[in-house]
């Protein structure tokens, strides 16, 4: 850290700048305090000359949105991303983003302080980053953000801070015509060969990162610097200093052939089967690093806002005198300040040779500070950032130039790096001795970590070797290319799709942006087959058969259902609509079905929808209403009936609750007494209805629920003689909750008459406990953190499966001889129904505790799909092998709304439809 400079901004929205935290190629990071809450934050402010470039501005905001959408676990979300101006201003608007301050050290700084990490710390570091990669790759994307400066070591585990080329940039320069040149680091063999990057490229960089953390150097540094690229592409890595138990895994990550590298989920499981968070419990950092993190936090919390300048005139006078003195003293050379970045009028990348330049030895460290200074809410990475992404079709198409070396005139001139003014130590802590200069000033990389490659291995950046672009990168003079006409196929990529645009450099032309995905979502518009699927890597989701985007002009979907394996029926506030499950093309919409509940099959040729006021039978061909039964007609003896959520269905029979209000006349008063007022009383019923015969089968009176009065039931099991029902705890009255004494209950209703047969409680299962049952007379319920099986009719306990600490089970799913389990700790498994023996249990690798994933089986029951608020994870139902993961991060438009809706999965045939809010993806499954 260093003190604020005179020209540094003092305010960013509600944040007051306290100190400079880091200066990078494209942005400066400041320690700041939230004036509203007093909390400390890190603000990343783009350099004004870059913020004025439209493509940079759009990309900067898009990467902040990406960090926000991928937040969770080891990724911290931004707390503010500034305000985008509605109208053009006279000058460039400030461009910034803020994230909560987390005391942490960049990996490079940690290695400089304490040397290579011990094995346990390496496992936690690698597992944490692999867990993030697994989430990113689940969306079909490539991270391109791993390097020793973008990985932070916090007290509870690692943090990742880069989510795109700007966040991982080692240099960024505005060019003519609105172009933006971004230079990155850490090459992979496929990039050197000019091939596209993929998820496997992230695994190669992860291998480099772990090797660096284990040894303090990268595994390809031996040999002439000019042959660095060849060594990466051809030589075997030097891993002798890597701990033996990790050497084979890291070597597999560094395989030359991307197809031979393991998936991120495999790496995470091999490093820490219980997950990085589990292995890190009780602390994981070596003592020196833990002390450094604590000291950093104390110093940051001790910062106070700088005093405002109260004597500008005096200062101006002093400045004038200083200028006059300088003029009299002659043209004496002064060191160039670190933030001085003169523009070079040349656009071809050449520079005149400096006759004063001294040739730099090949073993000297690269020039330039190499720091790119991103905010922890966006990205923070060193000179080992990932490759540039492949632009999606709505952006610039780039050709790969033949030149892989710098122009012959490029000179290597070291830049001056004045020591920044020191900041005060935290109160109550001893003054730290002045650290060796290399910890602050070592050229070419962040925080004193060793350079990944010798200086002469790769050419200097556009700002000169001493500028921010210095470092181990291949900088290519990529010419801009005109953006092609929009391609309908490009709109299929609403996922994070990043691949290499070229080896080592990225140039984005005016009016376009290297976005993480198209801002448009696409519906299939014809019956043609989908494009040829891309090669699927292990753990990566297969190519969707089709993608459907619910129109933005319509309200969001309320319910979705698969009808006869032919239609996807979607209801919303405004209408019901149907999508062809074969093509993803919308066939029809019908306003009559507005606010309808999940569609069901009414025989072979009608779609049944329950709306708030009537039952509808629609034609599957065009949505035309074939039959209509209004509640006022079907239940004429229950005026004003409100139909609740469907409790369940079986074949043509549906079960639901309903309530209506009746007036109870006050009794005739006794002589001399005043007549009491009539009372309004809610009466509730439980119904069975046949949707094929269109007639009520039975109804039975049940206690009214919490206001407005309709109890919410869920059928947990259907047997030949009865149907078992649980009431949603939120719909219980206060009196019912008190009487239950914390225990939930199950009700049995006669299948033929609807008569209430019994009400039972099972063990200590709570009011909210997930419960399901089977036709054989066994009930499964979450009891505390465990899952227990009971005899349904006697409540006798049969077996128990222990859950994980601090978690509890969600609703299990019965499948033949197995019952599939799900937990809030994001564990999914399989248990034998008869004995309770655990068959398998796997993590979805979503960090932290949340709602238990909902489970869906494919039609063949070979594939288990677990969906939660973060991702969809697909397992082999038989043995729990993780097959692939998927995430949809929503619109890539910087102004796009953040999607918080959970994922849902609906299976039919050999396909599973994954829904998140308005987006639907049809994936092939076994």
Short mmCIF file of N, CA and C in Angstrom, two decimals, residues 110-204:
data_model
loop_
_atom_site.label_atom_id
_atom_site.label_comp_id
_atom_site.label_asym_id
_atom_site.label_seq_id
_atom_site.Cartn_x
_atom_site.Cartn_y
_atom_site.Cartn_z
N UNK A 110 2.82 -14.33 -0.85
CA UNK A 110 2.93 -15.36 0.18
C UNK A 110 4.18 -16.20 -0.03
N UNK A 111 4.46 -16.57 -1.26
CA UNK A 111 5.66 -17.37 -1.55
C UNK A 111 6.91 -16.56 -1.26
N UNK A 112 6.87 -15.25 -1.55
CA UNK A 112 8.03 -14.41 -1.26
C UNK A 112 8.28 -14.29 0.24
N UNK A 113 7.21 -14.31 1.03
CA UNK A 113 7.36 -14.16 2.49
C UNK A 113 7.80 -15.46 3.15
N UNK A 114 7.16 -16.56 2.80
CA UNK A 114 7.37 -17.81 3.53
C UNK A 114 7.91 -18.94 2.69
N UNK A 115 8.15 -18.70 1.40
CA UNK A 115 8.66 -19.77 0.56
C UNK A 115 7.55 -20.70 0.09
N UNK A 116 7.90 -21.84 -0.51
CA UNK A 116 6.89 -22.78 -1.01
C UNK A 116 5.93 -23.21 0.09
N UNK A 117 4.69 -23.50 -0.31
CA UNK A 117 3.67 -23.91 0.64
C UNK A 117 3.83 -25.38 1.01
N UNK A 118 3.46 -25.76 2.23
CA UNK A 118 3.49 -27.18 2.60
C UNK A 118 2.37 -27.94 1.90
N UNK A 119 2.45 -29.27 1.95
CA UNK A 119 1.52 -30.11 1.18
C UNK A 119 0.07 -29.84 1.52
N UNK A 120 -0.26 -29.74 2.81
CA UNK A 120 -1.66 -29.54 3.18
C UNK A 120 -2.19 -28.22 2.61
N UNK A 121 -1.39 -27.17 2.70
CA UNK A 121 -1.82 -25.88 2.15
C UNK A 121 -1.96 -25.97 0.63
N UNK A 122 -1.06 -26.73 -0.01
CA UNK A 122 -1.18 -26.91 -1.46
C UNK A 122 -2.48 -27.61 -1.82
N UNK A 123 -2.85 -28.61 -1.05
CA UNK A 123 -4.09 -29.33 -1.32
C UNK A 123 -5.30 -28.39 -1.20
N UNK A 124 -5.32 -27.58 -0.15
CA UNK A 124 -6.45 -26.68 0.06
C UNK A 124 -6.49 -25.63 -1.05
N UNK A 125 -5.32 -25.08 -1.39
CA UNK A 125 -5.25 -24.10 -2.47
C UNK A 125 -5.76 -24.70 -3.78
N UNK A 126 -5.21 -25.85 -4.16
CA UNK A 126 -5.60 -26.46 -5.42
C UNK A 126 -7.05 -26.89 -5.45
N UNK A 127 -7.54 -27.47 -4.35
CA UNK A 127 -8.93 -27.91 -4.31
C UNK A 127 -9.88 -26.73 -4.40
N UNK A 128 -9.56 -25.64 -3.69
CA UNK A 128 -10.44 -24.47 -3.74
C UNK A 128 -10.53 -23.89 -5.14
N UNK A 129 -9.38 -23.74 -5.81
CA UNK A 129 -9.39 -23.19 -7.17
C UNK A 129 -10.05 -24.17 -8.13
N UNK A 130 -9.80 -25.46 -7.96
CA UNK A 130 -10.43 -26.46 -8.84
C UNK A 130 -11.94 -26.46 -8.66
N UNK A 131 -12.42 -26.24 -7.45
CA UNK A 131 -13.87 -26.15 -7.23
C UNK A 131 -14.46 -24.98 -8.01
N UNK A 132 -13.75 -23.86 -8.03
CA UNK A 132 -14.23 -22.72 -8.81
C UNK A 132 -14.20 -23.04 -10.30
N UNK A 133 -13.09 -23.63 -10.76
CA UNK A 133 -13.00 -23.99 -12.17
C UNK A 133 -14.12 -24.93 -12.56
N UNK A 134 -14.43 -25.86 -11.68
CA UNK A 134 -15.50 -26.81 -11.98
C UNK A 134 -16.82 -26.08 -12.20
N UNK A 135 -17.09 -25.06 -11.39
CA UNK A 135 -18.32 -24.27 -11.56
C UNK A 135 -18.28 -23.50 -12.87
N UNK A 136 -17.13 -22.92 -13.18
CA UNK A 136 -17.02 -22.15 -14.42
C UNK A 136 -17.15 -23.06 -15.64
N UNK A 137 -16.47 -24.19 -15.61
CA UNK A 137 -16.51 -25.11 -16.75
C UNK A 137 -17.89 -25.72 -16.93
N UNK A 138 -18.67 -25.78 -15.85
CA UNK A 138 -20.02 -26.32 -15.97
C UNK A 138 -20.87 -25.50 -16.92
N UNK A 139 -20.49 -24.24 -17.11
CA UNK A 139 -21.24 -23.38 -18.02
C UNK A 139 -20.70 -23.42 -19.44
N UNK A 140 -19.71 -24.30 -19.69
CA UNK A 140 -19.12 -24.37 -21.02
C UNK A 140 -18.10 -23.27 -21.27
N UNK A 141 -17.61 -22.63 -20.21
CA UNK A 141 -16.72 -21.50 -20.36
C UNK A 141 -15.30 -21.84 -19.96
N UNK A 142 -14.41 -20.90 -20.20
CA UNK A 142 -13.02 -21.00 -19.79
C UNK A 142 -12.74 -19.79 -18.93
N UNK A 143 -12.06 -19.98 -17.80
CA UNK A 143 -11.86 -18.88 -16.85
C UNK A 143 -10.88 -17.85 -17.35
N UNK A 144 -9.70 -18.27 -17.78
CA UNK A 144 -8.65 -17.36 -18.22
C UNK A 144 -8.30 -16.33 -17.14
N UNK A 145 -8.11 -16.77 -15.94
CA UNK A 145 -7.80 -15.81 -14.90
C UNK A 145 -6.92 -16.34 -13.80
N UNK A 146 -6.19 -17.43 -14.03
CA UNK A 146 -5.35 -17.98 -12.97
C UNK A 146 -3.93 -17.46 -13.08
N UNK A 147 -3.38 -17.02 -11.96
CA UNK A 147 -2.00 -16.58 -11.87
C UNK A 147 -1.68 -16.31 -10.41
N UNK A 148 -0.41 -16.27 -10.03
CA UNK A 148 -0.07 -16.05 -8.63
C UNK A 148 -0.58 -14.74 -8.05
N UNK A 149 -0.90 -13.77 -8.88
CA UNK A 149 -1.41 -12.50 -8.35
C UNK A 149 -2.91 -12.43 -8.28
N UNK A 150 -3.61 -13.34 -8.94
CA UNK A 150 -5.06 -13.30 -8.90
C UNK A 150 -5.64 -14.29 -7.91
N UNK A 151 -4.78 -15.15 -7.38
CA UNK A 151 -5.20 -16.08 -6.34
C UNK A 151 -4.74 -15.51 -5.00
N UNK A 152 -5.67 -15.31 -4.09
CA UNK A 152 -5.37 -14.75 -2.78
C UNK A 152 -5.49 -15.83 -1.72
N UNK A 153 -4.69 -15.72 -0.68
CA UNK A 153 -4.73 -16.65 0.44
C UNK A 153 -5.30 -15.94 1.64
N UNK A 154 -6.54 -16.27 2.00
CA UNK A 154 -7.20 -15.69 3.17
C UNK A 154 -7.14 -16.70 4.31
N UNK A 155 -7.56 -16.27 5.49
CA UNK A 155 -7.45 -17.11 6.67
C UNK A 155 -8.28 -18.38 6.56
N UNK A 156 -9.40 -18.34 5.82
CA UNK A 156 -10.29 -19.50 5.74
C UNK A 156 -10.15 -20.29 4.46
N UNK A 157 -9.32 -19.81 3.52
CA UNK A 157 -9.15 -20.53 2.27
C UNK A 157 -8.75 -19.60 1.16
N UNK A 158 -8.57 -20.11 -0.05
CA UNK A 158 -8.17 -19.26 -1.17
C UNK A 158 -9.32 -18.42 -1.70
N UNK A 159 -8.99 -17.38 -2.41
CA UNK A 159 -9.98 -16.54 -3.09
C UNK A 159 -9.51 -16.35 -4.53
N UNK A 160 -10.46 -16.35 -5.45
CA UNK A 160 -10.16 -16.07 -6.85
C UNK A 160 -10.77 -14.72 -7.21
N UNK A 161 -10.00 -13.93 -7.96
CA UNK A 161 -10.41 -12.54 -8.16
C UNK A 161 -10.43 -12.10 -9.61
N UNK A 162 -10.18 -12.98 -10.57
CA UNK A 162 -10.16 -12.58 -11.98
C UNK A 162 -11.13 -13.42 -12.78
N UNK A 163 -11.90 -12.76 -13.63
CA UNK A 163 -12.95 -13.46 -14.38
C UNK A 163 -12.98 -13.05 -15.85
N UNK A 164 -11.86 -12.63 -16.37
CA UNK A 164 -11.82 -12.27 -17.77
C UNK A 164 -10.52 -11.61 -18.13
N UNK A 165 -10.34 -11.28 -19.39
CA UNK A 165 -9.06 -10.73 -19.87
C UNK A 165 -8.66 -9.42 -19.22
N UNK A 166 -9.61 -8.55 -18.90
CA UNK A 166 -9.23 -7.30 -18.24
C UNK A 166 -8.76 -7.56 -16.82
N UNK A 167 -9.45 -8.41 -16.12
CA UNK A 167 -9.06 -8.70 -14.75
C UNK A 167 -7.69 -9.34 -14.67
N UNK A 168 -7.30 -10.10 -15.68
CA UNK A 168 -6.02 -10.79 -15.66
C UNK A 168 -4.98 -10.08 -16.50
N UNK A 169 -5.26 -8.88 -16.98
CA UNK A 169 -4.36 -8.20 -17.90
C UNK A 169 -3.07 -7.80 -17.21
N UNK A 170 -1.96 -7.99 -17.92
CA UNK A 170 -0.68 -7.46 -17.47
C UNK A 170 -0.42 -6.12 -18.12
N UNK A 171 -1.10 -5.82 -19.20
CA UNK A 171 -1.07 -4.48 -19.79
C UNK A 171 -2.32 -4.31 -20.63
N UNK A 172 -2.76 -3.09 -20.74
CA UNK A 172 -3.91 -2.75 -21.57
C UNK A 172 -3.67 -1.38 -22.15
N UNK A 173 -3.90 -1.24 -23.43
CA UNK A 173 -3.59 0.01 -24.10
C UNK A 173 -4.68 0.35 -25.09
N UNK A 174 -5.12 1.62 -25.07
CA UNK A 174 -6.11 2.10 -26.03
C UNK A 174 -5.40 2.42 -27.34
N UNK A 175 -5.96 1.95 -28.44
CA UNK A 175 -5.38 2.19 -29.74
C UNK A 175 -6.28 3.06 -30.60
N UNK A 176 -5.86 3.36 -31.80
CA UNK A 176 -6.68 4.19 -32.69
C UNK A 176 -7.96 3.47 -33.09
N UNK A 177 -8.98 4.27 -33.36
CA UNK A 177 -10.24 3.70 -33.84
C UNK A 177 -11.01 2.94 -32.79
N UNK A 178 -10.80 3.26 -31.53
CA UNK A 178 -11.54 2.58 -30.48
C UNK A 178 -11.08 1.18 -30.19
N UNK A 179 -9.84 0.84 -30.60
CA UNK A 179 -9.33 -0.49 -30.33
C UNK A 179 -8.80 -0.58 -28.90
N UNK A 180 -8.72 -1.78 -28.42
CA UNK A 180 -8.17 -2.04 -27.10
C UNK A 180 -7.24 -3.24 -27.20
N UNK A 181 -5.97 -3.05 -26.81
CA UNK A 181 -5.00 -4.13 -26.83
C UNK A 181 -4.77 -4.60 -25.40
N UNK A 182 -5.03 -5.86 -25.16
CA UNK A 182 -4.87 -6.46 -23.84
C UNK A 182 -3.82 -7.55 -23.93
N UNK A 183 -2.83 -7.50 -23.03
CA UNK A 183 -1.76 -8.49 -23.03
C UNK A 183 -1.85 -9.33 -21.77
N UNK A 184 -1.78 -10.64 -21.96
CA UNK A 184 -1.93 -11.57 -20.86
C UNK A 184 -0.64 -12.38 -20.69
N UNK A 185 -0.63 -13.34 -19.79
CA UNK A 185 0.55 -14.16 -19.54
C UNK A 185 0.21 -15.64 -19.56
N UNK A 186 1.10 -16.46 -19.01
CA UNK A 186 0.96 -17.91 -18.89
C UNK A 186 0.36 -18.57 -20.13
N UNK A 187 1.21 -19.01 -20.99
CA UNK A 187 0.77 -19.67 -22.21
C UNK A 187 0.58 -21.16 -21.97
N UNK A 188 -0.20 -21.78 -22.83
CA UNK A 188 -0.39 -23.23 -22.80
C UNK A 188 0.08 -23.79 -24.13
N UNK A 189 0.38 -25.08 -24.19
CA UNK A 189 0.86 -25.65 -25.46
C UNK A 189 -0.09 -25.40 -26.62
N UNK A 190 -1.38 -25.52 -26.38
CA UNK A 190 -2.33 -25.32 -27.48
C UNK A 190 -2.35 -23.88 -27.96
N UNK A 191 -2.11 -22.92 -27.07
CA UNK A 191 -2.05 -21.54 -27.50
C UNK A 191 -0.82 -21.28 -28.36
N UNK A 192 0.29 -21.86 -27.95
CA UNK A 192 1.52 -21.67 -28.71
C UNK A 192 1.35 -22.22 -30.12
N UNK A 193 0.56 -23.28 -30.26
CA UNK A 193 0.29 -23.86 -31.57
C UNK A 193 -0.81 -23.12 -32.32
N UNK A 194 -1.37 -22.07 -31.69
CA UNK A 194 -2.40 -21.28 -32.35
C UNK A 194 -3.77 -21.89 -32.30
N UNK A 195 -3.98 -22.85 -31.38
CA UNK A 195 -5.28 -23.51 -31.28
C UNK A 195 -6.16 -22.82 -30.24
N UNK A 196 -7.43 -23.19 -30.23
CA UNK A 196 -8.35 -22.60 -29.28
C UNK A 196 -8.06 -23.10 -27.86
N UNK A 197 -8.32 -22.22 -26.91
CA UNK A 197 -8.25 -22.65 -25.52
C UNK A 197 -9.56 -23.34 -25.16
N UNK A 198 -9.51 -24.11 -24.07
CA UNK A 198 -10.70 -24.83 -23.61
C UNK A 198 -10.61 -24.95 -22.11
N UNK A 199 -11.55 -25.66 -21.54
CA UNK A 199 -11.51 -25.89 -20.09
C UNK A 199 -10.20 -26.55 -19.70
N UNK A 200 -9.68 -27.41 -20.56
CA UNK A 200 -8.42 -28.08 -20.25
C UNK A 200 -7.27 -27.10 -20.15
N UNK A 201 -7.36 -25.96 -20.83
CA UNK A 201 -6.31 -24.94 -20.73
C UNK A 201 -6.23 -24.38 -19.32
N UNK A 202 -7.38 -24.21 -18.70
CA UNK A 202 -7.37 -23.76 -17.30
C UNK A 202 -6.66 -24.77 -16.41
N UNK A 203 -6.81 -26.06 -16.72
CA UNK A 203 -6.16 -27.08 -15.90
C UNK A 203 -4.65 -27.04 -16.07
N UNK A 204 -4.17 -26.71 -17.27
CA UNK A 204 -2.72 -26.57 -17.48
C UNK A 204 -2.18 -25.43 -16.62
#
